[in-house]
mmCIF file of C-alpha atoms and ligand atoms in Angstrom:
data_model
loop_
_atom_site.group_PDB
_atom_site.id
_atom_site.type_symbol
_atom_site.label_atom_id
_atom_site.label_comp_id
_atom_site.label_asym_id
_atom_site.label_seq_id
_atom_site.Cartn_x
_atom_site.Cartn_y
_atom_site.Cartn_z
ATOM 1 C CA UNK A 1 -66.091 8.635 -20.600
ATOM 2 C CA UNK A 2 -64.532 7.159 -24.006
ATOM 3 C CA UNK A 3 -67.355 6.410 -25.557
ATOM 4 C CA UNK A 4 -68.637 9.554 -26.420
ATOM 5 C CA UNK A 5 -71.111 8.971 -29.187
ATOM 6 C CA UNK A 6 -74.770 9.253 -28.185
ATOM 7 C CA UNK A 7 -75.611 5.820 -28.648
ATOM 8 C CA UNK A 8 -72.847 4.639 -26.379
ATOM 9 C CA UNK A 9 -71.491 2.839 -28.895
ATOM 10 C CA UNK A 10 -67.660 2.699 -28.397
ATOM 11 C CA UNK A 11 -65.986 4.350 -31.605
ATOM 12 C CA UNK A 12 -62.849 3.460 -33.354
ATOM 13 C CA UNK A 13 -61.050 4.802 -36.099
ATOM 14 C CA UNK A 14 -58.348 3.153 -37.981
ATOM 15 C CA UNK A 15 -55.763 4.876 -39.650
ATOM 16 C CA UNK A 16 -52.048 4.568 -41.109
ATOM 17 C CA UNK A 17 -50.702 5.147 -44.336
ATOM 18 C CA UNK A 18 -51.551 3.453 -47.695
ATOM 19 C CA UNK A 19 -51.203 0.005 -48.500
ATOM 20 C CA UNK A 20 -50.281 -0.474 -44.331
ATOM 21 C CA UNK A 21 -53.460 -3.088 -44.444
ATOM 22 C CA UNK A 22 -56.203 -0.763 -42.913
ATOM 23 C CA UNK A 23 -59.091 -2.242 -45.715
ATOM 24 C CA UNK A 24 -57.210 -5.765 -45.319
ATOM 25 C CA UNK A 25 -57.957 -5.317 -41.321
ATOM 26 C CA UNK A 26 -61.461 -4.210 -41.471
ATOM 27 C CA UNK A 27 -62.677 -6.412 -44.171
ATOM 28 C CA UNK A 28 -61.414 -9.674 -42.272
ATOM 29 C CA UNK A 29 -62.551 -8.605 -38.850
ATOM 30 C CA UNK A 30 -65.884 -6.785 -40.002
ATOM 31 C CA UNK A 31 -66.676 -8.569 -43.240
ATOM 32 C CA UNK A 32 -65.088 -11.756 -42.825
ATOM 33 C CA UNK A 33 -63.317 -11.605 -46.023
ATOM 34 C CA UNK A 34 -60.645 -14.926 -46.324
ATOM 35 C CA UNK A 35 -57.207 -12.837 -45.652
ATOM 36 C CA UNK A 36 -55.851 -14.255 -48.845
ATOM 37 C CA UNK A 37 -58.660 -12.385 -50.962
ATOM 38 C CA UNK A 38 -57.150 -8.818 -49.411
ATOM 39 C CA UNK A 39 -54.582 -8.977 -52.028
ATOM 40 C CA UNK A 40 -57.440 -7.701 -54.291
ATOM 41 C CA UNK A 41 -58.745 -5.498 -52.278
ATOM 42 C CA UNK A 42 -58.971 -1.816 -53.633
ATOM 43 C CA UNK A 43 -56.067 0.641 -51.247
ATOM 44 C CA UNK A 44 -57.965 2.757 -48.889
ATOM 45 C CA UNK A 45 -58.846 5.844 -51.064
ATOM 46 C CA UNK A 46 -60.889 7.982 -48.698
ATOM 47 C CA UNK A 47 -62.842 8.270 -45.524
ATOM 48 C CA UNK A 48 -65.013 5.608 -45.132
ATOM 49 C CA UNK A 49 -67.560 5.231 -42.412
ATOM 50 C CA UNK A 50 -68.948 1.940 -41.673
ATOM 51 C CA UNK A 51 -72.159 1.083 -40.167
ATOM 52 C CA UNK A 52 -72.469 -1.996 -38.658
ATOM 53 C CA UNK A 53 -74.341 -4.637 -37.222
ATOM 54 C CA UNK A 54 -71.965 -4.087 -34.126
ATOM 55 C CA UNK A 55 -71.435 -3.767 -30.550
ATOM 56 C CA UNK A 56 -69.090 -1.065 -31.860
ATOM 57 C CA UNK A 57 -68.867 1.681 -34.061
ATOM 58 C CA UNK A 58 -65.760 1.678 -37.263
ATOM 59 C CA UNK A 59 -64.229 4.011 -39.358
ATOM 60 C CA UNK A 60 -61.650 4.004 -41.382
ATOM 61 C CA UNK A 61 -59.403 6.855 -42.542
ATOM 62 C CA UNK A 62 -56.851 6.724 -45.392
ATOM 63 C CA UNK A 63 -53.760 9.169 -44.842
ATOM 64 C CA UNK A 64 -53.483 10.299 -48.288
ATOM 65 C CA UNK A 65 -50.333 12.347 -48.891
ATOM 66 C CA UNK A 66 -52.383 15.720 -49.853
ATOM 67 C CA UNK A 67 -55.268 15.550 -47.128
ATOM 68 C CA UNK A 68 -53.714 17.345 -44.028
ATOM 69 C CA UNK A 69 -56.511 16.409 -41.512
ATOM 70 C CA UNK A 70 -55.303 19.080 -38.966
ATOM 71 C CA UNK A 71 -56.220 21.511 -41.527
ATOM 72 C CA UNK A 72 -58.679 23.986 -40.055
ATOM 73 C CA UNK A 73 -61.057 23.351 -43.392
ATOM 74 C CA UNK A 74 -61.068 19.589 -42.388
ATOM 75 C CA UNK A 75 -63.831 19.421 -39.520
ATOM 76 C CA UNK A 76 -61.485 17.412 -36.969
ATOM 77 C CA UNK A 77 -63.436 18.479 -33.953
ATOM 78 C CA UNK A 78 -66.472 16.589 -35.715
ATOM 79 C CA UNK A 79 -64.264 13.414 -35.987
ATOM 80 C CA UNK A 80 -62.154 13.639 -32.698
ATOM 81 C CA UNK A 81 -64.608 14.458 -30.252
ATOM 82 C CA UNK A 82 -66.641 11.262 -31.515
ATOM 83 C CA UNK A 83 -63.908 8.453 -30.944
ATOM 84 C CA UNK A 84 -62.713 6.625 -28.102
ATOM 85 C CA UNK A 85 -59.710 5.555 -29.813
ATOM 86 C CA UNK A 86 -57.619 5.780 -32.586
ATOM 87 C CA UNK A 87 -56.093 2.252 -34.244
ATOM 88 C CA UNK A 88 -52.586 3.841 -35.757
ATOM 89 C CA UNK A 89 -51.378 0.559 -38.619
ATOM 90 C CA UNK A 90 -47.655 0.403 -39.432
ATOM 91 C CA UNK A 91 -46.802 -2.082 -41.672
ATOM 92 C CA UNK A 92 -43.983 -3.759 -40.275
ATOM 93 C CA UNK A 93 -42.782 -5.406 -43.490
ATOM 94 C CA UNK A 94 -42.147 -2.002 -45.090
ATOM 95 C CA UNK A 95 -39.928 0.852 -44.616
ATOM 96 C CA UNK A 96 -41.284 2.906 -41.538
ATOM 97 C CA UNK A 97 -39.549 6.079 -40.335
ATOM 98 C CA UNK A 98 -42.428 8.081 -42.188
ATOM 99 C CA UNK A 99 -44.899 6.363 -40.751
ATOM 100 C CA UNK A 100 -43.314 6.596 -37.048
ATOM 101 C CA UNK A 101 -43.003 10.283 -37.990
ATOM 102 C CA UNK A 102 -46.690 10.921 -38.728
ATOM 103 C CA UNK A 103 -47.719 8.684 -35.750
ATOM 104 C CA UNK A 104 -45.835 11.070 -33.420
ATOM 105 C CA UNK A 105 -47.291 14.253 -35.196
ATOM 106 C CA UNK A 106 -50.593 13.165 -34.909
ATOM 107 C CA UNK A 107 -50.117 11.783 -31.200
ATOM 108 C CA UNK A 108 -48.745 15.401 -30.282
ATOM 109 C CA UNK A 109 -51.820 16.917 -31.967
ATOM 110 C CA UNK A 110 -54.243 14.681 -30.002
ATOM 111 C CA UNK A 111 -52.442 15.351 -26.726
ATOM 112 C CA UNK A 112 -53.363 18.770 -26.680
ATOM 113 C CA UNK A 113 -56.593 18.813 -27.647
ATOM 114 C CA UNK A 114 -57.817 14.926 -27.323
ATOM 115 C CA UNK A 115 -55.679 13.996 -24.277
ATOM 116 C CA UNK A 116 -58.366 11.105 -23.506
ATOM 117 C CA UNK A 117 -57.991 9.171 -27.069
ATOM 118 C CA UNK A 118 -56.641 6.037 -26.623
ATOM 119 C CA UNK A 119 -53.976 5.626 -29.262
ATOM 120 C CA UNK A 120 -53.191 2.305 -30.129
ATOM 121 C CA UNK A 121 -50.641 1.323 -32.663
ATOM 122 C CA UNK A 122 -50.668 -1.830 -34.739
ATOM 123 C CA UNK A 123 -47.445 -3.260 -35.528
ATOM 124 C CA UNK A 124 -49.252 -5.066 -38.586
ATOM 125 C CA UNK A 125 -47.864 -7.588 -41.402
ATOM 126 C CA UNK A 126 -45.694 -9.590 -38.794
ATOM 127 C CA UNK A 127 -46.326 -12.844 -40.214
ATOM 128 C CA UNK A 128 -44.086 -11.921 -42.588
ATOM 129 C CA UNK A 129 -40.963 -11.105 -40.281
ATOM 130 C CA UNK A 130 -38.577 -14.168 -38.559
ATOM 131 C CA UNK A 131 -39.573 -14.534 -34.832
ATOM 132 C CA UNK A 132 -35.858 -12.321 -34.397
ATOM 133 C CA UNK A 133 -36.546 -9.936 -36.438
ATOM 134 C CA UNK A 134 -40.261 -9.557 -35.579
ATOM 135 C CA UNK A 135 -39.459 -8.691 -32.121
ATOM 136 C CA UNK A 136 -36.284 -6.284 -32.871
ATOM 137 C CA UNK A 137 -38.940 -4.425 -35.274
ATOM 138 C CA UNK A 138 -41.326 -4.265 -32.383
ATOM 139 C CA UNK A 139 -39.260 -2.708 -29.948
ATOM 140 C CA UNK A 140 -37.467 -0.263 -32.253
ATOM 141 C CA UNK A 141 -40.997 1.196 -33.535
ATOM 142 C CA UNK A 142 -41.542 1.596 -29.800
ATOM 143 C CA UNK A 143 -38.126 2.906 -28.699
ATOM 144 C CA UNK A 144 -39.028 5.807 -31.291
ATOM 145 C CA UNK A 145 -42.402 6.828 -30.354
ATOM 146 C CA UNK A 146 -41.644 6.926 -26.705
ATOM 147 C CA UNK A 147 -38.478 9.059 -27.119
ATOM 148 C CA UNK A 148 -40.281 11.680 -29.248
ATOM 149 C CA UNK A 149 -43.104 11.717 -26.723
ATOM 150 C CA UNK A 150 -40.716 12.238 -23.610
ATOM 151 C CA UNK A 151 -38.462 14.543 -25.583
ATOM 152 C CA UNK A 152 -42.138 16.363 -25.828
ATOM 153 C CA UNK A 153 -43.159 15.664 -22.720
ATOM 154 C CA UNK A 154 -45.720 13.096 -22.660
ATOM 155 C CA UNK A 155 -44.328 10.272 -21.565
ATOM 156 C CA UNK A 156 -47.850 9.462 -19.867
ATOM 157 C CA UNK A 157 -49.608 9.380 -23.180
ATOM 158 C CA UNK A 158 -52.452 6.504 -23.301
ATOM 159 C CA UNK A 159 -50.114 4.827 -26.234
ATOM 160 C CA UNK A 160 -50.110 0.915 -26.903
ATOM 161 C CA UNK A 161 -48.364 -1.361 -28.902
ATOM 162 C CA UNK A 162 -49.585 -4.533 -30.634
ATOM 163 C CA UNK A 163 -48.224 -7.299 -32.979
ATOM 164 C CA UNK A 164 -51.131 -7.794 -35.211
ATOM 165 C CA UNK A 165 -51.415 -10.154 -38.478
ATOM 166 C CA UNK A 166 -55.282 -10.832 -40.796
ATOM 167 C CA UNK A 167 -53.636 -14.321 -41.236
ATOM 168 C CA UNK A 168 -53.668 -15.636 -37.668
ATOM 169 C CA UNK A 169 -55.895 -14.618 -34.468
ATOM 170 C CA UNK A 170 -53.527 -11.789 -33.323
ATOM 171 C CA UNK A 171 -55.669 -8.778 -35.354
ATOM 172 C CA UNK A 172 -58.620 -10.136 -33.363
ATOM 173 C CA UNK A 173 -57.067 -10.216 -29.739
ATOM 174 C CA UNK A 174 -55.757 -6.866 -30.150
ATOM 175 C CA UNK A 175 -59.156 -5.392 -31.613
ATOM 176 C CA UNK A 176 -60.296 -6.942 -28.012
ATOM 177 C CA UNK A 177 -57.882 -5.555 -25.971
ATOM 178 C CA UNK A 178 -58.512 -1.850 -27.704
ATOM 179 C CA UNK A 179 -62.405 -2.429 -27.331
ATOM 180 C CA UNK A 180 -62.200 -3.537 -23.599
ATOM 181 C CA UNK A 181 -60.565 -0.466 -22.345
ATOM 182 C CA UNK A 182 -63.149 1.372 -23.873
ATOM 183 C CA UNK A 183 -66.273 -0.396 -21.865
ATOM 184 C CA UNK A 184 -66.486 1.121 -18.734
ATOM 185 C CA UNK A 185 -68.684 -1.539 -17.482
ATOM 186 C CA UNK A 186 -65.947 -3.749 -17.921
ATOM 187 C CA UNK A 187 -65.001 -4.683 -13.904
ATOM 188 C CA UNK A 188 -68.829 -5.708 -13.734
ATOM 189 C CA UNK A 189 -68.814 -7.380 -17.092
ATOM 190 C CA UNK A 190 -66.106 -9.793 -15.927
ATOM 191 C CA UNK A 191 -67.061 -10.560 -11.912
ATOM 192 C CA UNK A 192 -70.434 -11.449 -13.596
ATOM 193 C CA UNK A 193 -68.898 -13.723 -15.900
ATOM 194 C CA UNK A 194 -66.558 -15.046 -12.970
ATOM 195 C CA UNK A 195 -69.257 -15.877 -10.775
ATOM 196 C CA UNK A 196 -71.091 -17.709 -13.824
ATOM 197 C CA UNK A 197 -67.744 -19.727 -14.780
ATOM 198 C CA UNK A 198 -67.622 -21.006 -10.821
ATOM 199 C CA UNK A 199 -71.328 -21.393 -10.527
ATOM 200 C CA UNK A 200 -71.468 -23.946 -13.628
ATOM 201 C CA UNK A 201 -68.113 -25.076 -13.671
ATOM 202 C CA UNK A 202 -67.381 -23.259 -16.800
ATOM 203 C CA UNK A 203 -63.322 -23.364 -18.068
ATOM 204 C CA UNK A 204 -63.662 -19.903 -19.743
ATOM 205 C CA UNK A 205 -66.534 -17.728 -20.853
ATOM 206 C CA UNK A 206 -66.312 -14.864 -23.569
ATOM 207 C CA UNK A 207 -69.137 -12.182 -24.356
ATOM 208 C CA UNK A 208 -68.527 -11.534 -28.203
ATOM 209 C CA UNK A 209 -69.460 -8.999 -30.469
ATOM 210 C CA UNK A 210 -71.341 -11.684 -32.816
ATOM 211 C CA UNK A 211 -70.521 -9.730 -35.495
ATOM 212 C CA UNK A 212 -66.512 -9.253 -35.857
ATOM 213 C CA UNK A 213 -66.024 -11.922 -33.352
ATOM 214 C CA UNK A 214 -64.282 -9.688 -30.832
ATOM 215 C CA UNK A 215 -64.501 -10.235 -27.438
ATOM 216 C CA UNK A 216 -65.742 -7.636 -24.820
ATOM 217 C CA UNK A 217 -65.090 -9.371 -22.103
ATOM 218 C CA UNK A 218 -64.435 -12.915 -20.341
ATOM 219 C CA UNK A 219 -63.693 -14.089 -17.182
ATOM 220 C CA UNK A 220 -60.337 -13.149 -15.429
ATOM 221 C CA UNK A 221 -59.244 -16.971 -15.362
ATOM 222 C CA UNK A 222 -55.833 -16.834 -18.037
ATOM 223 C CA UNK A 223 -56.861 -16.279 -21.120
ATOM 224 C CA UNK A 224 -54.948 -18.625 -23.677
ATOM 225 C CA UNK A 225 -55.309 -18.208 -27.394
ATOM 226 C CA UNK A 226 -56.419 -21.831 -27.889
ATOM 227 C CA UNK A 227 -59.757 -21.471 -26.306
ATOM 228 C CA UNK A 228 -60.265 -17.738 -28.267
ATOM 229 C CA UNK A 229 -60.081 -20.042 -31.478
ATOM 230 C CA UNK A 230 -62.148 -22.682 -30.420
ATOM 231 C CA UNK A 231 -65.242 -20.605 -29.384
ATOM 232 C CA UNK A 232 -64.432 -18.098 -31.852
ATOM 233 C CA UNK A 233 -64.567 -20.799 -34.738
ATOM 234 C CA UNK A 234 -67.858 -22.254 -32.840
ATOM 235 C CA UNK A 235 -69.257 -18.621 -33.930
ATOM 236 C CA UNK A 236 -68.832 -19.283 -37.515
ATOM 237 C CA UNK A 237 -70.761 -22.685 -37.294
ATOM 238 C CA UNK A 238 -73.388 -21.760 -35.200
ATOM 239 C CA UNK A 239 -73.705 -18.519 -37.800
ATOM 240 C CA UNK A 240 -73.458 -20.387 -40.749
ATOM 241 C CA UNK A 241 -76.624 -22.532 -38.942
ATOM 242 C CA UNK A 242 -78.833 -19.788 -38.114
ATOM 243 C CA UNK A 243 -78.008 -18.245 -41.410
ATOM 244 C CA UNK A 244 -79.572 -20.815 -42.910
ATOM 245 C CA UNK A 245 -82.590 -21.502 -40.341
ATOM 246 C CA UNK A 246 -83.403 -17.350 -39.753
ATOM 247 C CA UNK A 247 -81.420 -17.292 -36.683
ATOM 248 C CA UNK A 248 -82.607 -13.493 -36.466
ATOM 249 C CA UNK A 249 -86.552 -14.225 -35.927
ATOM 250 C CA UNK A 250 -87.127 -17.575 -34.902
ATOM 251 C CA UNK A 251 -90.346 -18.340 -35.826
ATOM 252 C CA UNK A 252 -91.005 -22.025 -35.007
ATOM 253 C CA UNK A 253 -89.139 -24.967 -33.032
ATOM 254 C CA UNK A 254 -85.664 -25.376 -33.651
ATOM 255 C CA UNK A 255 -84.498 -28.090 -36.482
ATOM 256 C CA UNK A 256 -84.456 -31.496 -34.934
ATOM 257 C CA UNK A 257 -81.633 -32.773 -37.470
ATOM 258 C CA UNK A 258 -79.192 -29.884 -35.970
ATOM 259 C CA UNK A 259 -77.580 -30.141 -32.458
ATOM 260 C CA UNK A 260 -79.566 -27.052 -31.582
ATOM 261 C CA UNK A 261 -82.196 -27.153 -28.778
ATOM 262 C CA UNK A 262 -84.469 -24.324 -29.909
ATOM 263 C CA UNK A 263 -85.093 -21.373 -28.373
ATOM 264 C CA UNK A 264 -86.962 -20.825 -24.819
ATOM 265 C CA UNK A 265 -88.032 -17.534 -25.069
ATOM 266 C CA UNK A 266 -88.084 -17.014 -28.759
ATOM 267 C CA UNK A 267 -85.467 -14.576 -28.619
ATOM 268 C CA UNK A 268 -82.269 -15.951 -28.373
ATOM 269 C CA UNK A 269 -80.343 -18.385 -30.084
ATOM 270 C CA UNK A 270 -79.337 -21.272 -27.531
ATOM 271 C CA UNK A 271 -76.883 -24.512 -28.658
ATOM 272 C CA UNK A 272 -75.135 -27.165 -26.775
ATOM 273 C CA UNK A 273 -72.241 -28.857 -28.661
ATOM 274 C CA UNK A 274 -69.771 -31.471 -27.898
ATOM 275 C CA UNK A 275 -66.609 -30.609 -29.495
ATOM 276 C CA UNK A 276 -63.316 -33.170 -29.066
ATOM 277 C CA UNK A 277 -63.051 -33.047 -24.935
ATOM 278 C CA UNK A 278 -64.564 -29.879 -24.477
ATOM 279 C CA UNK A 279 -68.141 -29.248 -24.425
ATOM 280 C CA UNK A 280 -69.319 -25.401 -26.179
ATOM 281 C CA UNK A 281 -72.188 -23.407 -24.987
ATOM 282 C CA UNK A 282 -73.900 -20.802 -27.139
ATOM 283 C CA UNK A 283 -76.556 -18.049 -26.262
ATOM 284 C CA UNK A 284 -77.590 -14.987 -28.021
ATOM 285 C CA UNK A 285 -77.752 -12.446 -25.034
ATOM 286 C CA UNK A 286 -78.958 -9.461 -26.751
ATOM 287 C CA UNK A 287 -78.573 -7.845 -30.881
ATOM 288 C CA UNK A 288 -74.921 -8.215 -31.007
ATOM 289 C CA UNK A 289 -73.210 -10.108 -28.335
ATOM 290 C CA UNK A 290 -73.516 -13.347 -27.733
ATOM 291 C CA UNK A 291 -72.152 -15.816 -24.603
ATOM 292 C CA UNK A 292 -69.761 -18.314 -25.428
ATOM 293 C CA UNK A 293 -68.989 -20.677 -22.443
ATOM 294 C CA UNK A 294 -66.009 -23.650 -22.784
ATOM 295 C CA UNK A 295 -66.373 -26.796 -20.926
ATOM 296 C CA UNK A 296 -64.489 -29.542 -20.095
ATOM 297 C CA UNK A 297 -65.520 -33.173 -20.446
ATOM 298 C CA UNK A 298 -67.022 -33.478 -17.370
ATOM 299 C CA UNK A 299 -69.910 -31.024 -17.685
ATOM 300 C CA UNK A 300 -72.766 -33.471 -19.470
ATOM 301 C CA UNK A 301 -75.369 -32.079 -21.795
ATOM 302 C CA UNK A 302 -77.782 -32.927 -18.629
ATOM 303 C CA UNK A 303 -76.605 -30.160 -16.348
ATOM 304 C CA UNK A 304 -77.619 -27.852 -19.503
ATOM 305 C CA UNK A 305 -80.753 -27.498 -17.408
ATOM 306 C CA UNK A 306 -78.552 -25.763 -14.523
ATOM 307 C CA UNK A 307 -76.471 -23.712 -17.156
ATOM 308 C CA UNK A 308 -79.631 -22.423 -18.973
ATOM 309 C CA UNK A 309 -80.788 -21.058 -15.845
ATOM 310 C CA UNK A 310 -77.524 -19.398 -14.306
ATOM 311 C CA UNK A 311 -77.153 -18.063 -18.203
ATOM 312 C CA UNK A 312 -80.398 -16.510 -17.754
ATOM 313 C CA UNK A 313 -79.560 -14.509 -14.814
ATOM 314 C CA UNK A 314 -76.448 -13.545 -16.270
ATOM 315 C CA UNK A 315 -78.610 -12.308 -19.669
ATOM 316 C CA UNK A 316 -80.761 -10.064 -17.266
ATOM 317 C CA UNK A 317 -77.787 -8.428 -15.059
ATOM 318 C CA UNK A 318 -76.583 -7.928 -18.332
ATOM 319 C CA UNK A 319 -79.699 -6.012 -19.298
ATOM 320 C CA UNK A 320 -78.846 -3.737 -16.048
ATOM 321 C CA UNK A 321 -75.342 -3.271 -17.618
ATOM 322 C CA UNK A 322 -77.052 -2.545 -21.441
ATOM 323 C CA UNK A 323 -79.932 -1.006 -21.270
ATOM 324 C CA UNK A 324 -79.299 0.026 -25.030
ATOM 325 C CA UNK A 325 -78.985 -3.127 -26.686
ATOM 326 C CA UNK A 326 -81.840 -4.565 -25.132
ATOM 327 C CA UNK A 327 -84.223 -1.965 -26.198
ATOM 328 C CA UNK A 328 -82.718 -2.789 -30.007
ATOM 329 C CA UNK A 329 -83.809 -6.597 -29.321
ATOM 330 C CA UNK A 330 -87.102 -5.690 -27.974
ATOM 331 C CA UNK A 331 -88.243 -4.136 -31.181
ATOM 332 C CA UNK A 332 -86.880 -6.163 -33.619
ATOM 333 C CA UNK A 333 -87.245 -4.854 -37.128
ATOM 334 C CA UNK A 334 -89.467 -7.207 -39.217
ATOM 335 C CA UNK A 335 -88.382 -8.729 -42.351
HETATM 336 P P1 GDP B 1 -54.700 0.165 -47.011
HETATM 337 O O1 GDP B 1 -54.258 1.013 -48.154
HETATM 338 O O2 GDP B 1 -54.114 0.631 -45.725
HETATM 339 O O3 GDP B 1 -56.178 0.014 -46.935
HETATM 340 O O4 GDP B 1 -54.035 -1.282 -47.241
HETATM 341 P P2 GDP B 1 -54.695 -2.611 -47.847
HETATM 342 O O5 GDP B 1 -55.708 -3.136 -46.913
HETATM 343 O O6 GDP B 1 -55.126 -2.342 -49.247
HETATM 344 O O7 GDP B 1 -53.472 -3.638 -47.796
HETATM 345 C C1 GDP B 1 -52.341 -3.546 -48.610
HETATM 346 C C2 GDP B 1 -51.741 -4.913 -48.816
HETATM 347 O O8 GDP B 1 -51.277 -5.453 -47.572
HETATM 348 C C3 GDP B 1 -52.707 -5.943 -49.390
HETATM 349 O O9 GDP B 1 -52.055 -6.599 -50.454
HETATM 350 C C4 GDP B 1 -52.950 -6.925 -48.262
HETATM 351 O O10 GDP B 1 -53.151 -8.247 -48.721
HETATM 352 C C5 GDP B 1 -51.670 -6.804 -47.449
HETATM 353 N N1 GDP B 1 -51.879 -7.120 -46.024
HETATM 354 C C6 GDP B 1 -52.796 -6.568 -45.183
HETATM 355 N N2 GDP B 1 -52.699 -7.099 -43.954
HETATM 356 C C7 GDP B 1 -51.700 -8.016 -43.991
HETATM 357 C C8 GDP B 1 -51.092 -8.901 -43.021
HETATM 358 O O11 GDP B 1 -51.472 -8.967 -41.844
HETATM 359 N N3 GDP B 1 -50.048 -9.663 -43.446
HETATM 360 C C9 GDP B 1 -49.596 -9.625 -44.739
HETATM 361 N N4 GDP B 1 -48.573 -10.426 -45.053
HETATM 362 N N5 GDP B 1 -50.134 -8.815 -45.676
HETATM 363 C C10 GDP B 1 -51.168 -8.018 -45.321
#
């Protein structure tokens, strides 16, 4: 019901005011850009909508002082009616009454026409802020949002909170935790993945937008940060890899020199990695997510055989799930 768009994309748009980090966020997540490098980056200076090689669909909206986007000439329907949730960025390192004030404006807007927007506020910059003072900030930004909204009467308003920094993994897990609510094929998504993870004997599994390296879904085992970075990090090799080899088309057997295995059905990227005690399974499952499965030491490269195949029926319930993004895969465009 979220995801309103008519390629079923789920939509987000980021906004807060200048210099809160919006361009910082959505370079590092969407165009890997090092976080140090956003300190060059040009301020947000107007509406910018991305396309992207992505399970999801981005823009990103500046708040410039003199743009009132609930101004009748600004076509808000046209914007609104698209997204399935709104990323609000207050920079916790700054002064932010003004931006609390604006948040609650535009949440009481949305409520009465939008009601089903998701509105999900990034408490951004925290790597900045003491571990005391990080969490006093937290709660106070919340404390004032919530009493405005009850004082209005929404107290029920679909409003989150997150601590989010571009230097650590934090901007990442909460782009996932946004995203998920916004799949409704999520409860399938994960008793799939759960019966894969006790079928192989897999520690944790994670279905990743490729792209931005946020996860859709995993299995409903705890989730601990530690095993986000390690498969997340196995992304960047693995991408670095195909970059290099035309991981889009394969076109002949896979490199002997790399750890790669090649690819059965010509399709998909597969790979098999030891990595310290844990062993890290890779398989493109369709044009933007990918499977990333964590092992411990006692899963040998020889039962690969057994995780190929269980993989594979995951890949085509998954097809069931996305009809979409398989139909993108099957008619690949040609270099
Ligand atoms: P925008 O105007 O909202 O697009 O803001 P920018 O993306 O231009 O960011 C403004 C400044 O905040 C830049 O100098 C960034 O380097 C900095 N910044 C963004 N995100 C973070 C963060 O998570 N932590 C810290 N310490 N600085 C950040």
């Amino acid at each position: 019901p979220n995801s309103k768009a008519g390629d079923g994309k789920p939509r987000l748009l980021l906004m807060g005011q200048r210099r809160s980090g919006k361009s910082s966020i959505s370079s590092v997540v969407f165009h890997k850009l090092p976080p140090s490098e956003t300190l060059y980056l040009e301020t947000t200076t107007r509406i910018k909508k991305e396309s992207m090689h992505s399970f999801m669909d981005f823009q990103v909206w500046d708040f410039p002082g003199h743009l009132d986007y609930f101004d009748p000439a600004f076509d808000v329907d046209n914007i609104f009616e698209e997204i399935g949730a709104l990323i609000w960025v207050i920079d916790a390192q700054d002064e932010y009454l003004e931006a609390i004030s604006r948040l609650n404006m535009t949440i009481l807007n949305l409520q009465q026409s939008y009601p089903n927007i998701n509105v999900e506020v990034f408490v951004h910059k925290v790597d900045g802020l003491s571990e005391d003072y990080k969490g006093d900030t937290f709660r106070d930004i919340i404390q004032r949002v919530q009493d405005e909204l009850s004082d209005q009467g929404y107290e029920n308003a679909p409003v989150s909170f997150y601590q989010t920094s571009i230097y650590d993994h934090s901007i990442f897990e909460a782009f996932s935790k946004v995203i998920q609510k916004l799949i409704p094929q999520l409860p399938t998504l994960e008793a799939l993945l759960n019966s894969l993870c006790s079928t192989c004997h897999i520690e944790k599994a994670y279905l990743f937008d490729i792209m931005s390296k946020i996860y859709i879904a995993t299995d409903t085992s705890p989730t601990d940060i530690g095993s986000y970075e390690i498969c997340s990090d196995y992304i960047d090799v693995v991408i670095d890899v195909s970059e290099i080899y035309g991981w889009d088309r394969p076109t002949e057997n896979g490199d002997a020199e790399s750890q790669e295995t090649g690819n059965n059905d010509a399709e998909s990227l597969i790979t098999m990695e030891r990595k310290g005690n844990n062993y890290l399974y890779l398989r493109e499952i369709n044009k933007y997510l990918a499977l990333i499965c964590l092992m411990g030491d006692d899963s040998p490269a020889d039962k690969k055989a057994v995780i190929d195949y269980n993989v594979g029926v995951f890949q085509a319930a998954l097809k069931q799930v996305f009809p979409r993004a398989e139909r993108e895969i099957a008619v690949p465009d040609q270099p």
